[in-house]
Amino acid sequence: MPPTIYEVSKLAGVSLATVSRVMNDSGKVSPVTRKKVEDAMNELGYRPNSNAQSLASNRSNSVGVIVPVLYGPFYGEMLSGIETELRAAGKHLIITTGDDNEAGEKAGVEFLLSRSCDALILRLDSVSDDYLVELRDRNKTPFVVLDRQVPKILDRCIYLDNELGGYLATQSV
């Protein structure tokens, strides 16, 4: 059985709250106490239980991303960039595909919601605008929609104005 936070607390000679503050890097903990807790964690081989942390903090430290497919240079670069930024923020990426069809996209969104992601990044082609508006209305999970304009949720949409870009590209400098 893996070691528990209680065992870390006992070995380090500190309270559970102190162990929690060290693990979450919150609150004031002296450097000496922090070292005692970290040493106890290392000695026991303790790894925080992400499920327990999620329940306690109501955060999963994960962001879900859905794309139509995983192959091709575009999505690989996009996912790599997202993952790099999330790692820098101490978050993890959960990826799924929508299989380029409505049923697959809806199933992918539901999968990510079932994983309690803190936020979603959606690159969807097949679901209706009404579905995305309903998703906003029925869920508390924040999301953005990539490469699509949905009039009723424009504040959640990130897209390029290809018409303006084409016009600007044709103008002489």
GROMACS .gro file of N, CA and C in nm:
model
  519
    1MET      N    1   0.084  -0.118   0.000
    1MET     CA    2   0.000   0.000   0.000
    1MET      C    3   0.089   0.125   0.000
    2PRO      N    4   0.058   0.223  -0.084
    2PRO     CA    5   0.142   0.343  -0.089
    2PRO      C    6   0.134   0.423   0.041
    3PRO      N    7   0.241   0.492   0.072
    3PRO     CA    8   0.242   0.573   0.194
    3PRO      C    9   0.138   0.685   0.188
    4THR      N   10   0.091   0.726   0.305
    4THR     CA   11  -0.012   0.829   0.313
    4THR      C   12   0.045   0.960   0.367
    5ILE      N   13  -0.035   1.063   0.356
    5ILE     CA   14   0.003   1.194   0.409
    5ILE      C   15   0.018   1.186   0.561
    6TYR      N   16  -0.057   1.097   0.624
    6TYR     CA   17  -0.047   1.079   0.769
    6TYR      C   18   0.091   1.027   0.807
    7GLU      N   19   0.142   0.932   0.729
    7GLU     CA   20   0.274   0.877   0.756
    7GLU      C   21   0.382   0.983   0.736
    8VAL      N   22   0.366   1.066   0.633
    8VAL     CA   23   0.462   1.176   0.611
    8VAL      C   24   0.459   1.270   0.730
    9SER      N   25   0.340   1.305   0.775
    9SER     CA   26   0.324   1.395   0.890
    9SER      C   27   0.393   1.338   1.013
   10LYS      N   28   0.371   1.209   1.040
   10LYS     CA   29   0.430   1.144   1.158
   10LYS      C   30   0.582   1.140   1.149
   11LEU      N   31   0.635   1.098   1.033
   11LEU     CA   32   0.779   1.087   1.017
   11LEU      C   33   0.847   1.224   1.027
   12ALA      N   34   0.784   1.326   0.971
   12ALA     CA   35   0.843   1.461   0.974
   12ALA      C   36   0.820   1.530   1.108
   13GLY      N   37   0.726   1.479   1.187
   13GLY     CA   38   0.696   1.540   1.317
   13GLY      C   39   0.623   1.672   1.304
   14VAL      N   40   0.536   1.682   1.203
   14VAL     CA   41   0.461   1.805   1.180
   14VAL      C   42   0.313   1.770   1.161
   15SER      N   43   0.230   1.872   1.158
   15SER     CA   44   0.087   1.851   1.141
   15SER      C   45   0.052   1.819   0.995
   16LEU      N   46  -0.067   1.764   0.974
   16LEU     CA   47  -0.116   1.739   0.839
   16LEU      C   48  -0.126   1.869   0.760
   17ALA      N   49  -0.168   1.975   0.829
   17ALA     CA   50  -0.180   2.106   0.762
   17ALA      C   51  -0.045   2.154   0.711
   18THR      N   52   0.061   2.128   0.787
   18THR     CA   53   0.195   2.169   0.742
   18THR      C   54   0.238   2.089   0.621
   19VAL      N   55   0.213   1.959   0.621
   19VAL     CA   56   0.244   1.877   0.504
   19VAL      C   57   0.168   1.929   0.383
   20SER      N   58   0.041   1.959   0.402
   20SER     CA   59  -0.042   2.012   0.294
   20SER      C   60   0.013   2.144   0.241
   21ARG      N   61   0.056   2.233   0.331
   21ARG     CA   62   0.113   2.362   0.287
   21ARG      C   63   0.240   2.341   0.207
   22VAL      N   64   0.321   2.245   0.246
   22VAL     CA   65   0.445   2.215   0.172
   22VAL      C   66   0.410   2.161   0.033
   23MET      N   67   0.317   2.065   0.028
   23MET     CA   68   0.281   2.003  -0.101
   23MET      C   69   0.217   2.104  -0.197
   24ASN      N   70   0.137   2.196  -0.142
   24ASN     CA   71   0.068   2.293  -0.227
   24ASN      C   72   0.143   2.424  -0.240
   25ASP      N   73   0.259   2.431  -0.176
   25ASP     CA   74   0.340   2.553  -0.178
   25ASP      C   75   0.256   2.675  -0.141
   26SER      N   76   0.177   2.659  -0.035
   26SER     CA   77   0.092   2.768   0.011
   26SER      C   78   0.115   2.792   0.159
   27GLY      N   79   0.099   2.912   0.201
   27GLY     CA   80   0.119   2.945   0.341
   27GLY      C   81   0.266   2.950   0.377
   28LYS      N   82   0.291   2.994   0.497
   28LYS     CA   83   0.429   3.009   0.541
   28LYS      C   84   0.478   2.881   0.608
   29VAL      N   85   0.588   2.832   0.557
   29VAL     CA   86   0.654   2.715   0.615
   29VAL      C   87   0.803   2.748   0.617
   30SER      N   88   0.865   2.731   0.734
   30SER     CA   89   1.007   2.763   0.744
   30SER      C   90   1.088   2.668   0.655
   31PRO      N   91   1.203   2.712   0.608
   31PRO     CA   92   1.286   2.626   0.524
   31PRO      C   93   1.324   2.495   0.594
   32VAL      N   94   1.346   2.500   0.724
   32VAL     CA   95   1.383   2.379   0.799
   32VAL      C   96   1.266   2.280   0.801
   33THR      N   97   1.147   2.330   0.826
   33THR     CA   98   1.028   2.245   0.828
   33THR      C   99   0.999   2.189   0.689
   34ARG      N  100   1.011   2.274   0.588
   34ARG     CA  101   0.989   2.230   0.450
   34ARG      C  102   1.083   2.114   0.417
   35LYS      N  103   1.210   2.126   0.457
   35LYS     CA  104   1.308   2.020   0.429
   35LYS      C  105   1.270   1.891   0.502
   36LYS      N  106   1.224   1.902   0.628
   36LYS     CA  107   1.183   1.783   0.702
   36LYS      C  108   1.069   1.711   0.631
   37VAL      N  109   0.972   1.787   0.582
   37VAL     CA  110   0.858   1.727   0.512
   37VAL      C  111   0.903   1.665   0.380
   38GLU      N  112   0.984   1.737   0.305
   38GLU     CA  113   1.033   1.684   0.177
   38GLU      C  114   1.119   1.560   0.197
   39ASP      N  115   1.202   1.560   0.301
   39ASP     CA  116   1.283   1.441   0.331
   39ASP      C  117   1.195   1.322   0.368
   40ALA      N  118   1.091   1.346   0.446
   40ALA     CA  119   0.999   1.238   0.484
   40ALA      C  120   0.928   1.184   0.360
   41MET      N  121   0.886   1.273   0.272
   41MET     CA  122   0.819   1.230   0.149
   41MET      C  123   0.913   1.143   0.065
   42ASN      N  124   1.037   1.186   0.053
   42ASN     CA  125   1.136   1.110  -0.025
   42ASN      C  126   1.166   0.975   0.040
   43GLU      N  127   1.184   0.976   0.171
   43GLU     CA  128   1.216   0.851   0.241
   43GLU      C  129   1.104   0.748   0.226
   44LEU      N  130   0.981   0.795   0.232
   44LEU     CA  131   0.865   0.704   0.221
   44LEU      C  132   0.827   0.674   0.076
   45GLY      N  133   0.882   0.752  -0.016
   45GLY     CA  134   0.841   0.736  -0.155
   45GLY      C  135   0.699   0.787  -0.176
   46TYR      N  136   0.661   0.889  -0.101
   46TYR     CA  137   0.525   0.942  -0.107
   46TYR      C  138   0.502   1.022  -0.236
   47ARG      N  139   0.391   0.995  -0.299
   47ARG     CA  140   0.345   1.073  -0.414
   47ARG      C  141   0.203   1.119  -0.382
   48PRO      N  142   0.176   1.248  -0.397
   48PRO     CA  143   0.041   1.297  -0.367
   48PRO      C  144  -0.063   1.226  -0.455
   49ASN      N  145  -0.176   1.196  -0.397
   49ASN     CA  146  -0.287   1.134  -0.469
   49ASN      C  147  -0.364   1.244  -0.540
   50SER      N  148  -0.355   1.245  -0.673
   50SER     CA  149  -0.417   1.353  -0.749
   50SER      C  150  -0.568   1.353  -0.734
   51ASN      N  151  -0.628   1.236  -0.716
   51ASN     CA  152  -0.773   1.231  -0.695
   51ASN      C  153  -0.812   1.297  -0.564
   52ALA      N  154  -0.737   1.268  -0.459
   52ALA     CA  155  -0.765   1.328  -0.329
   52ALA      C  156  -0.742   1.480  -0.335
   53GLN      N  157  -0.636   1.522  -0.401
   53GLN     CA  158  -0.610   1.665  -0.414
   53GLN      C  159  -0.722   1.733  -0.490
   54SER      N  160  -0.770   1.670  -0.595
   54SER     CA  161  -0.879   1.727  -0.674
   54SER      C  162  -1.004   1.744  -0.590
   55LEU      N  163  -1.034   1.642  -0.508
   55LEU     CA  164  -1.152   1.651  -0.423
   55LEU      C  165  -1.137   1.764  -0.321
   56ALA      N  166  -1.018   1.775  -0.264
   56ALA     CA  167  -0.996   1.877  -0.160
   56ALA      C  168  -0.995   2.018  -0.217
   57SER      N  169  -0.938   2.034  -0.337
   57SER     CA  170  -0.923   2.168  -0.392
   57SER      C  171  -1.028   2.203  -0.496
   58ASN      N  172  -1.105   2.104  -0.539
   58ASN     CA  173  -1.202   2.121  -0.646
   58ASN      C  174  -1.135   2.164  -0.777
   59ARG      N  175  -1.009   2.124  -0.795
   59ARG     CA  176  -0.931   2.153  -0.916
   59ARG      C  177  -0.859   2.025  -0.957
   60SER      N  178  -0.852   2.002  -1.087
   60SER     CA  179  -0.782   1.883  -1.135
   60SER      C  180  -0.643   1.915  -1.188
   61ASN      N  181  -0.614   2.044  -1.202
   61ASN     CA  182  -0.487   2.087  -1.262
   61ASN      C  183  -0.468   2.028  -1.401
   62SER      N  184  -0.578   2.009  -1.471
   62SER     CA  185  -0.571   1.959  -1.608
   62SER      C  186  -0.662   2.041  -1.698
   63VAL      N  187  -0.621   2.051  -1.823
   63VAL     CA  188  -0.699   2.118  -1.925
   63VAL      C  189  -0.722   2.018  -2.036
   64GLY      N  190  -0.846   2.006  -2.077
   64GLY     CA  191  -0.881   1.913  -2.182
   64GLY      C  192  -0.881   1.981  -2.318
   65VAL      N  193  -0.830   1.909  -2.416
   65VAL     CA  194  -0.829   1.960  -2.554
   65VAL      C  195  -0.889   1.855  -2.644
   66ILE      N  196  -0.978   1.899  -2.732
   66ILE     CA  197  -1.032   1.810  -2.833
   66ILE      C  198  -1.001   1.868  -2.970
   67VAL      N  199  -0.951   1.782  -3.055
   67VAL     CA  200  -0.921   1.818  -3.194
   67VAL      C  201  -0.988   1.713  -3.284
   68PRO      N  202  -1.009   1.747  -3.412
   68PRO     CA  203  -1.075   1.651  -3.501
   68PRO      C  204  -0.995   1.521  -3.518
   69VAL      N  205  -0.864   1.533  -3.537
   69VAL     CA  206  -0.777   1.418  -3.560
   69VAL      C  207  -0.641   1.447  -3.497
   70LEU      N  208  -0.560   1.344  -3.477
   70LEU     CA  209  -0.427   1.366  -3.419
   70LEU      C  210  -0.316   1.370  -3.522
   71TYR      N  211  -0.342   1.328  -3.644
   71TYR     CA  212  -0.234   1.323  -3.742
   71TYR      C  213  -0.221   1.457  -3.816
   72GLY      N  214  -0.108   1.473  -3.880
   72GLY     CA  215  -0.081   1.594  -3.956
   72GLY      C  216   0.000   1.693  -3.877
   73PRO      N  217   0.070   1.781  -3.947
   73PRO     CA  218   0.160   1.874  -3.879
   73PRO      C  219   0.088   1.983  -3.799
   74PHE      N  220  -0.031   2.022  -3.840
   74PHE     CA  221  -0.099   2.133  -3.772
   74PHE      C  222  -0.133   2.099  -3.628
   75TYR      N  223  -0.204   1.987  -3.606
   75TYR     CA  224  -0.248   1.954  -3.471
   75TYR      C  225  -0.132   1.915  -3.380
   76GLY      N  226  -0.031   1.850  -3.436
   76GLY     CA  227   0.086   1.817  -3.355
   76GLY      C  228   0.154   1.941  -3.300
   77GLU      N  229   0.175   2.040  -3.386
   77GLU     CA  230   0.236   2.167  -3.343
   77GLU      C  231   0.148   2.239  -3.242
   78MET      N  232   0.018   2.243  -3.270
   78MET     CA  233  -0.075   2.311  -3.181
   78MET      C  234  -0.076   2.246  -3.043
   79LEU      N  235  -0.087   2.113  -3.039
   79LEU     CA  236  -0.091   2.043  -2.911
   79LEU      C  237   0.040   2.055  -2.834
   80SER      N  238   0.151   2.053  -2.907
   80SER     CA  239   0.281   2.069  -2.844
   80SER      C  240   0.293   2.207  -2.778
   81GLY      N  241   0.247   2.310  -2.847
   81GLY     CA  242   0.251   2.445  -2.791
   81GLY      C  243   0.162   2.459  -2.669
   82ILE      N  244   0.042   2.402  -2.676
   82ILE     CA  245  -0.049   2.407  -2.561
   82ILE      C  246   0.013   2.334  -2.443
   83GLU      N  247   0.068   2.216  -2.468
   83GLU     CA  248   0.127   2.136  -2.360
   83GLU      C  249   0.245   2.209  -2.295
   84THR      N  250   0.327   2.274  -2.374
   84THR     CA  251   0.441   2.348  -2.320
   84THR      C  252   0.394   2.459  -2.226
   85GLU      N  253   0.293   2.533  -2.267
   85GLU     CA  254   0.243   2.642  -2.184
   85GLU      C  255   0.175   2.590  -2.057
   86LEU      N  256   0.100   2.483  -2.070
   86LEU     CA  257   0.035   2.426  -1.952
   86LEU      C  258   0.136   2.372  -1.852
   87ARG      N  259   0.239   2.303  -1.900
   87ARG     CA  260   0.343   2.251  -1.810
   87ARG      C  261   0.409   2.364  -1.733
   88ALA      N  262   0.435   2.474  -1.804
   88ALA     CA  263   0.496   2.590  -1.738
   88ALA      C  264   0.406   2.645  -1.628
   89ALA      N  265   0.276   2.625  -1.642
   89ALA     CA  266   0.180   2.673  -1.543
   89ALA      C  267   0.146   2.564  -1.440
   90GLY      N  268   0.216   2.450  -1.446
   90GLY     CA  269   0.192   2.342  -1.350
   90GLY      C  270   0.064   2.264  -1.378
   91LYS      N  271   0.018   2.267  -1.501
   91LYS     CA  272  -0.104   2.196  -1.540
   91LYS      C  273  -0.070   2.083  -1.635
   92HIS      N  274  -0.165   1.992  -1.651
   92HIS     CA  275  -0.147   1.879  -1.741
   92HIS      C  276  -0.253   1.883  -1.850
   93LEU      N  277  -0.220   1.819  -1.960
   93LEU     CA  278  -0.304   1.819  -2.078
   93LEU      C  279  -0.370   1.683  -2.095
   94ILE      N  280  -0.500   1.683  -2.119
   94ILE     CA  281  -0.573   1.562  -2.154
   94ILE      C  282  -0.625   1.584  -2.296
   95ILE      N  283  -0.589   1.495  -2.386
   95ILE     CA  284  -0.622   1.510  -2.528
   95ILE      C  285  -0.718   1.401  -2.572
   96THR      N  286  -0.816   1.440  -2.653
   96THR     CA  287  -0.902   1.343  -2.720
   96THR      C  288  -0.934   1.396  -2.859
   97THR      N  289  -0.990   1.308  -2.941
   97THR     CA  290  -1.029   1.351  -3.076
   97THR      C  291  -1.180   1.341  -3.090
   98GLY      N  292  -1.230   1.414  -3.188
   98GLY     CA  293  -1.372   1.409  -3.218
   98GLY      C  294  -1.402   1.323  -3.339
   99ASP      N  295  -1.298   1.262  -3.395
   99ASP     CA  296  -1.311   1.174  -3.511
   99ASP      C  297  -1.377   1.244  -3.630
  100ASP      N  298  -1.374   1.377  -3.630
  100ASP     CA  299  -1.425   1.455  -3.743
  100ASP      C  300  -1.572   1.428  -3.772
  101ASN      N  301  -1.652   1.400  -3.665
  101ASN     CA  302  -1.796   1.385  -3.684
  101ASN      C  303  -1.868   1.431  -3.557
  102GLU      N  304  -1.995   1.463  -3.570
  102GLU     CA  305  -2.072   1.520  -3.461
  102GLU      C  306  -2.078   1.430  -3.338
  103ALA      N  307  -2.110   1.303  -3.357
  103ALA     CA  308  -2.120   1.211  -3.244
  103ALA      C  309  -1.985   1.197  -3.173
  104GLY      N  310  -1.878   1.188  -3.250
  104GLY     CA  311  -1.745   1.178  -3.191
  104GLY      C  312  -1.706   1.302  -3.114
  105GLU      N  313  -1.740   1.419  -3.168
  105GLU     CA  314  -1.708   1.544  -3.100
  105GLU      C  315  -1.785   1.557  -2.969
  106LYS      N  316  -1.913   1.524  -2.971
  106LYS     CA  317  -1.992   1.531  -2.848
  106LYS      C  318  -1.940   1.431  -2.744
  107ALA      N  319  -1.906   1.311  -2.788
  107ALA     CA  320  -1.851   1.211  -2.697
  107ALA      C  321  -1.718   1.258  -2.638
  108GLY      N  322  -1.635   1.321  -2.721
  108GLY     CA  323  -1.507   1.373  -2.673
  108GLY      C  324  -1.524   1.482  -2.569
  109VAL      N  325  -1.618   1.573  -2.593
  109VAL     CA  326  -1.645   1.680  -2.496
  109VAL      C  327  -1.694   1.619  -2.365
  110GLU      N  328  -1.785   1.525  -2.372
  110GLU     CA  329  -1.837   1.460  -2.251
  110GLU      C  330  -1.727   1.386  -2.176
  111PHE      N  331  -1.636   1.321  -2.251
  111PHE     CA  332  -1.522   1.254  -2.188
  111PHE      C  333  -1.438   1.353  -2.108
  112LEU      N  334  -1.407   1.468  -2.168
  112LEU     CA  335  -1.325   1.567  -2.099
  112LEU      C  336  -1.397   1.623  -1.978
  113LEU      N  337  -1.527   1.647  -1.990
  113LEU     CA  338  -1.604   1.696  -1.875
  113LEU      C  339  -1.605   1.592  -1.763
  114SER      N  340  -1.612   1.463  -1.799
  114SER     CA  341  -1.614   1.357  -1.697
  114SER      C  342  -1.480   1.346  -1.624
  115ARG      N  343  -1.375   1.399  -1.683
  115ARG     CA  344  -1.242   1.397  -1.622
  115ARG      C  345  -1.220   1.519  -1.533
  116SER      N  346  -1.324   1.600  -1.516
  116SER     CA  347  -1.319   1.718  -1.428
  116SER      C  348  -1.208   1.815  -1.467
  117CYS      N  349  -1.186   1.832  -1.596
  117CYS     CA  350  -1.086   1.929  -1.642
  117CYS      C  351  -1.122   2.067  -1.590
  118ASP      N  352  -1.021   2.146  -1.558
  118ASP     CA  353  -1.045   2.281  -1.509
  118ASP      C  354  -1.092   2.374  -1.620
  119ALA      N  355  -1.057   2.342  -1.744
  119ALA     CA  356  -1.098   2.420  -1.860
  119ALA      C  357  -1.086   2.333  -1.984
  120LEU      N  358  -1.152   2.374  -2.091
  120LEU     CA  359  -1.146   2.301  -2.216
  120LEU      C  360  -1.105   2.392  -2.330
  121ILE      N  361  -1.030   2.334  -2.424
  121ILE     CA  362  -0.995   2.400  -2.549
  121ILE      C  363  -1.055   2.313  -2.658
  122LEU      N  364  -1.149   2.369  -2.734
  122LEU     CA  365  -1.227   2.292  -2.829
  122LEU      C  366  -1.197   2.333  -2.972
  123ARG      N  367  -1.151   2.240  -3.051
  123ARG     CA  368  -1.134   2.261  -3.196
  123ARG      C  369  -1.230   2.164  -3.262
  124LEU      N  370  -1.352   2.213  -3.287
  124LEU     CA  371  -1.461   2.130  -3.335
  124LEU      C  372  -1.513   2.180  -3.470
  125ASP      N  373  -1.547   2.088  -3.558
  125ASP     CA  374  -1.602   2.124  -3.689
  125ASP      C  375  -1.747   2.082  -3.705
  126SER      N  376  -1.787   1.972  -3.642
  126SER     CA  377  -1.913   1.908  -3.676
  126SER      C  378  -2.031   1.944  -3.587
  127VAL      N  379  -2.008   1.978  -3.461
  127VAL     CA  380  -2.122   2.011  -3.374
  127VAL      C  381  -2.179   2.147  -3.414
  128SER      N  382  -2.307   2.167  -3.382
  128SER     CA  383  -2.374   2.291  -3.419
  128SER      C  384  -2.336   2.404  -3.323
  129ASP      N  385  -2.359   2.526  -3.369
  129ASP     CA  386  -2.341   2.642  -3.282
  129ASP      C  387  -2.433   2.630  -3.161
  130ASP      N  388  -2.555   2.582  -3.182
  130ASP     CA  389  -2.651   2.566  -3.072
  130ASP      C  390  -2.596   2.472  -2.964
  131TYR      N  391  -2.527   2.366  -3.005
  131TYR     CA  392  -2.467   2.273  -2.909
  131TYR      C  393  -2.365   2.347  -2.822
  132LEU      N  394  -2.283   2.432  -2.883
  132LEU     CA  395  -2.181   2.504  -2.808
  132LEU      C  396  -2.243   2.606  -2.713
  133VAL      N  397  -2.350   2.671  -2.754
  133VAL     CA  398  -2.420   2.765  -2.666
  133VAL      C  399  -2.481   2.688  -2.548
  134GLU      N  400  -2.542   2.572  -2.577
  134GLU     CA  401  -2.599   2.489  -2.472
  134GLU      C  402  -2.490   2.439  -2.377
  135LEU      N  403  -2.373   2.405  -2.431
  135LEU     CA  404  -2.261   2.360  -2.349
  135LEU      C  405  -2.221   2.470  -2.249
  136ARG      N  406  -2.217   2.592  -2.296
  136ARG     CA  407  -2.187   2.704  -2.207
  136ARG      C  408  -2.293   2.716  -2.098
  137ASP      N  409  -2.418   2.700  -2.137
  137ASP     CA  410  -2.528   2.722  -2.043
  137ASP      C  411  -2.543   2.610  -1.940
  138ARG      N  412  -2.503   2.486  -1.974
  138ARG     CA  413  -2.525   2.373  -1.882
  138ARG      C  414  -2.402   2.335  -1.801
  139ASN      N  415  -2.288   2.395  -1.828
  139ASN     CA  416  -2.165   2.358  -1.759
  139ASN      C  417  -2.097   2.478  -1.698
  140LYS      N  418  -2.031   2.454  -1.587
  140LYS     CA  419  -1.953   2.560  -1.524
  140LYS      C  420  -1.809   2.559  -1.573
  141THR      N  421  -1.770   2.453  -1.642
  141THR     CA  422  -1.633   2.442  -1.691
  141THR      C  423  -1.610   2.545  -1.802
  142PRO      N  424  -1.513   2.635  -1.783
  142PRO     CA  425  -1.487   2.733  -1.888
  142PRO      C  426  -1.425   2.666  -2.011
  143PHE      N  427  -1.453   2.721  -2.127
  143PHE     CA  428  -1.395   2.668  -2.249
  143PHE      C  429  -1.377   2.778  -2.351
  144VAL      N  430  -1.285   2.752  -2.445
  144VAL     CA  431  -1.269   2.838  -2.562
  144VAL      C  432  -1.284   2.749  -2.685
  145VAL      N  433  -1.332   2.811  -2.792
  145VAL     CA  434  -1.350   2.743  -2.919
  145VAL      C  435  -1.248   2.800  -3.015
  146LEU      N  436  -1.168   2.713  -3.076
  146LEU     CA  437  -1.063   2.757  -3.168
  146LEU      C  438  -1.111   2.752  -3.312
  147ASP      N  439  -1.070   2.852  -3.388
  147ASP     CA  440  -1.088   2.854  -3.532
  147ASP      C  441  -1.235   2.848  -3.574
  148ARG      N  442  -1.319   2.920  -3.496
  148ARG     CA  443  -1.462   2.919  -3.526
  148ARG      C  444  -1.528   3.040  -3.461
  149GLN      N  445  -1.623   3.098  -3.532
  149GLN     CA  446  -1.701   3.210  -3.479
  149GLN      C  447  -1.843   3.161  -3.449
  150VAL      N  448  -1.879   3.168  -3.323
  150VAL     CA  449  -2.015   3.134  -3.281
  150VAL      C  450  -2.074   3.264  -3.225
  151PRO      N  451  -2.167   3.327  -3.300
  151PRO     CA  452  -2.215   3.461  -3.262
  151PRO      C  453  -2.259   3.476  -3.117
  152LYS      N  454  -2.326   3.377  -3.059
  152LYS     CA  455  -2.378   3.390  -2.923
  152LYS      C  456  -2.273   3.371  -2.815
  153ILE      N  457  -2.153   3.323  -2.853
  153ILE     CA  458  -2.046   3.304  -2.754
  153ILE      C  459  -1.913   3.357  -2.809
  154LEU      N  460  -1.917   3.469  -2.877
  154LEU     CA  461  -1.794   3.523  -2.938
  154LEU      C  462  -1.683   3.546  -2.836
  155ASP      N  463  -1.721   3.574  -2.711
  155ASP     CA  464  -1.620   3.597  -2.607
  155ASP      C  465  -1.539   3.471  -2.576
  156ARG      N  466  -1.583   3.356  -2.625
  156ARG     CA  467  -1.513   3.229  -2.604
  156ARG      C  468  -1.448   3.178  -2.732
  157CYS      N  469  -1.453   3.256  -2.838
  157CYS     CA  470  -1.404   3.211  -2.968
  157CYS      C  471  -1.271   3.277  -3.003
  158ILE      N  472  -1.178   3.197  -3.052
  158ILE     CA  473  -1.049   3.246  -3.099
  158ILE      C  474  -1.040   3.206  -3.246
  159TYR      N  475  -1.033   3.304  -3.333
  159TYR     CA  476  -1.035   3.275  -3.476
  159TYR      C  477  -0.958   3.382  -3.553
  160LEU      N  478  -0.923   3.348  -3.673
  160LEU     CA  479  -0.856   3.441  -3.763
  160LEU      C  480  -0.959   3.500  -3.858
  161ASP      N  481  -0.941   3.625  -3.893
  161ASP     CA  482  -1.025   3.687  -3.995
  161ASP      C  483  -0.952   3.668  -4.128
  162ASN      N  484  -0.978   3.557  -4.195
  162ASN     CA  485  -0.908   3.524  -4.319
  162ASN      C  486  -0.934   3.625  -4.430
  163GLU      N  487  -1.053   3.681  -4.432
  163GLU     CA  488  -1.084   3.782  -4.535
  163GLU      C  489  -0.997   3.905  -4.517
  164LEU      N  490  -0.988   3.954  -4.395
  164LEU     CA  491  -0.904   4.070  -4.368
  164LEU      C  492  -0.757   4.035  -4.392
  165GLY      N  493  -0.715   3.916  -4.352
  165GLY     CA  494  -0.577   3.875  -4.373
  165GLY      C  495  -0.544   3.870  -4.522
  166GLY      N  496  -0.634   3.817  -4.603
  166GLY     CA  497  -0.613   3.813  -4.749
  166GLY      C  498  -0.605   3.952  -4.807
  167TYR      N  499  -0.690   4.041  -4.759
  167TYR     CA  500  -0.688   4.179  -4.808
  167TYR      C  501  -0.556   4.246  -4.773
  168LEU      N  502  -0.514   4.232  -4.647
  168LEU     CA  503  -0.389   4.295  -4.603
  168LEU      C  504  -0.268   4.238  -4.679
  169ALA      N  505  -0.274   4.109  -4.711
  169ALA     CA  506  -0.163   4.046  -4.783
  169ALA      C  507  -0.148   4.101  -4.924
  170THR      N  508  -0.256   4.152  -4.981
  170THR     CA  509  -0.250   4.205  -5.117
  170THR      C  510  -0.212   4.353  -5.124
  171GLN      N  511  -0.207   4.418  -5.011
  171GLN     CA  512  -0.174   4.561  -5.008
  171GLN      C  513  -0.022   4.580  -5.015
  172SER      N  514   0.017   4.677  -5.092
  172SER     CA  515   0.160   4.705  -5.101
  172SER      C  516   0.208   4.777  -4.977
  173VAL      N  517   0.329   4.748  -4.941
  173VAL     CA  518   0.385   4.805  -4.817
  173VAL      C  519   0.447   4.937  -4.846
   0.00000   0.00000   0.00000
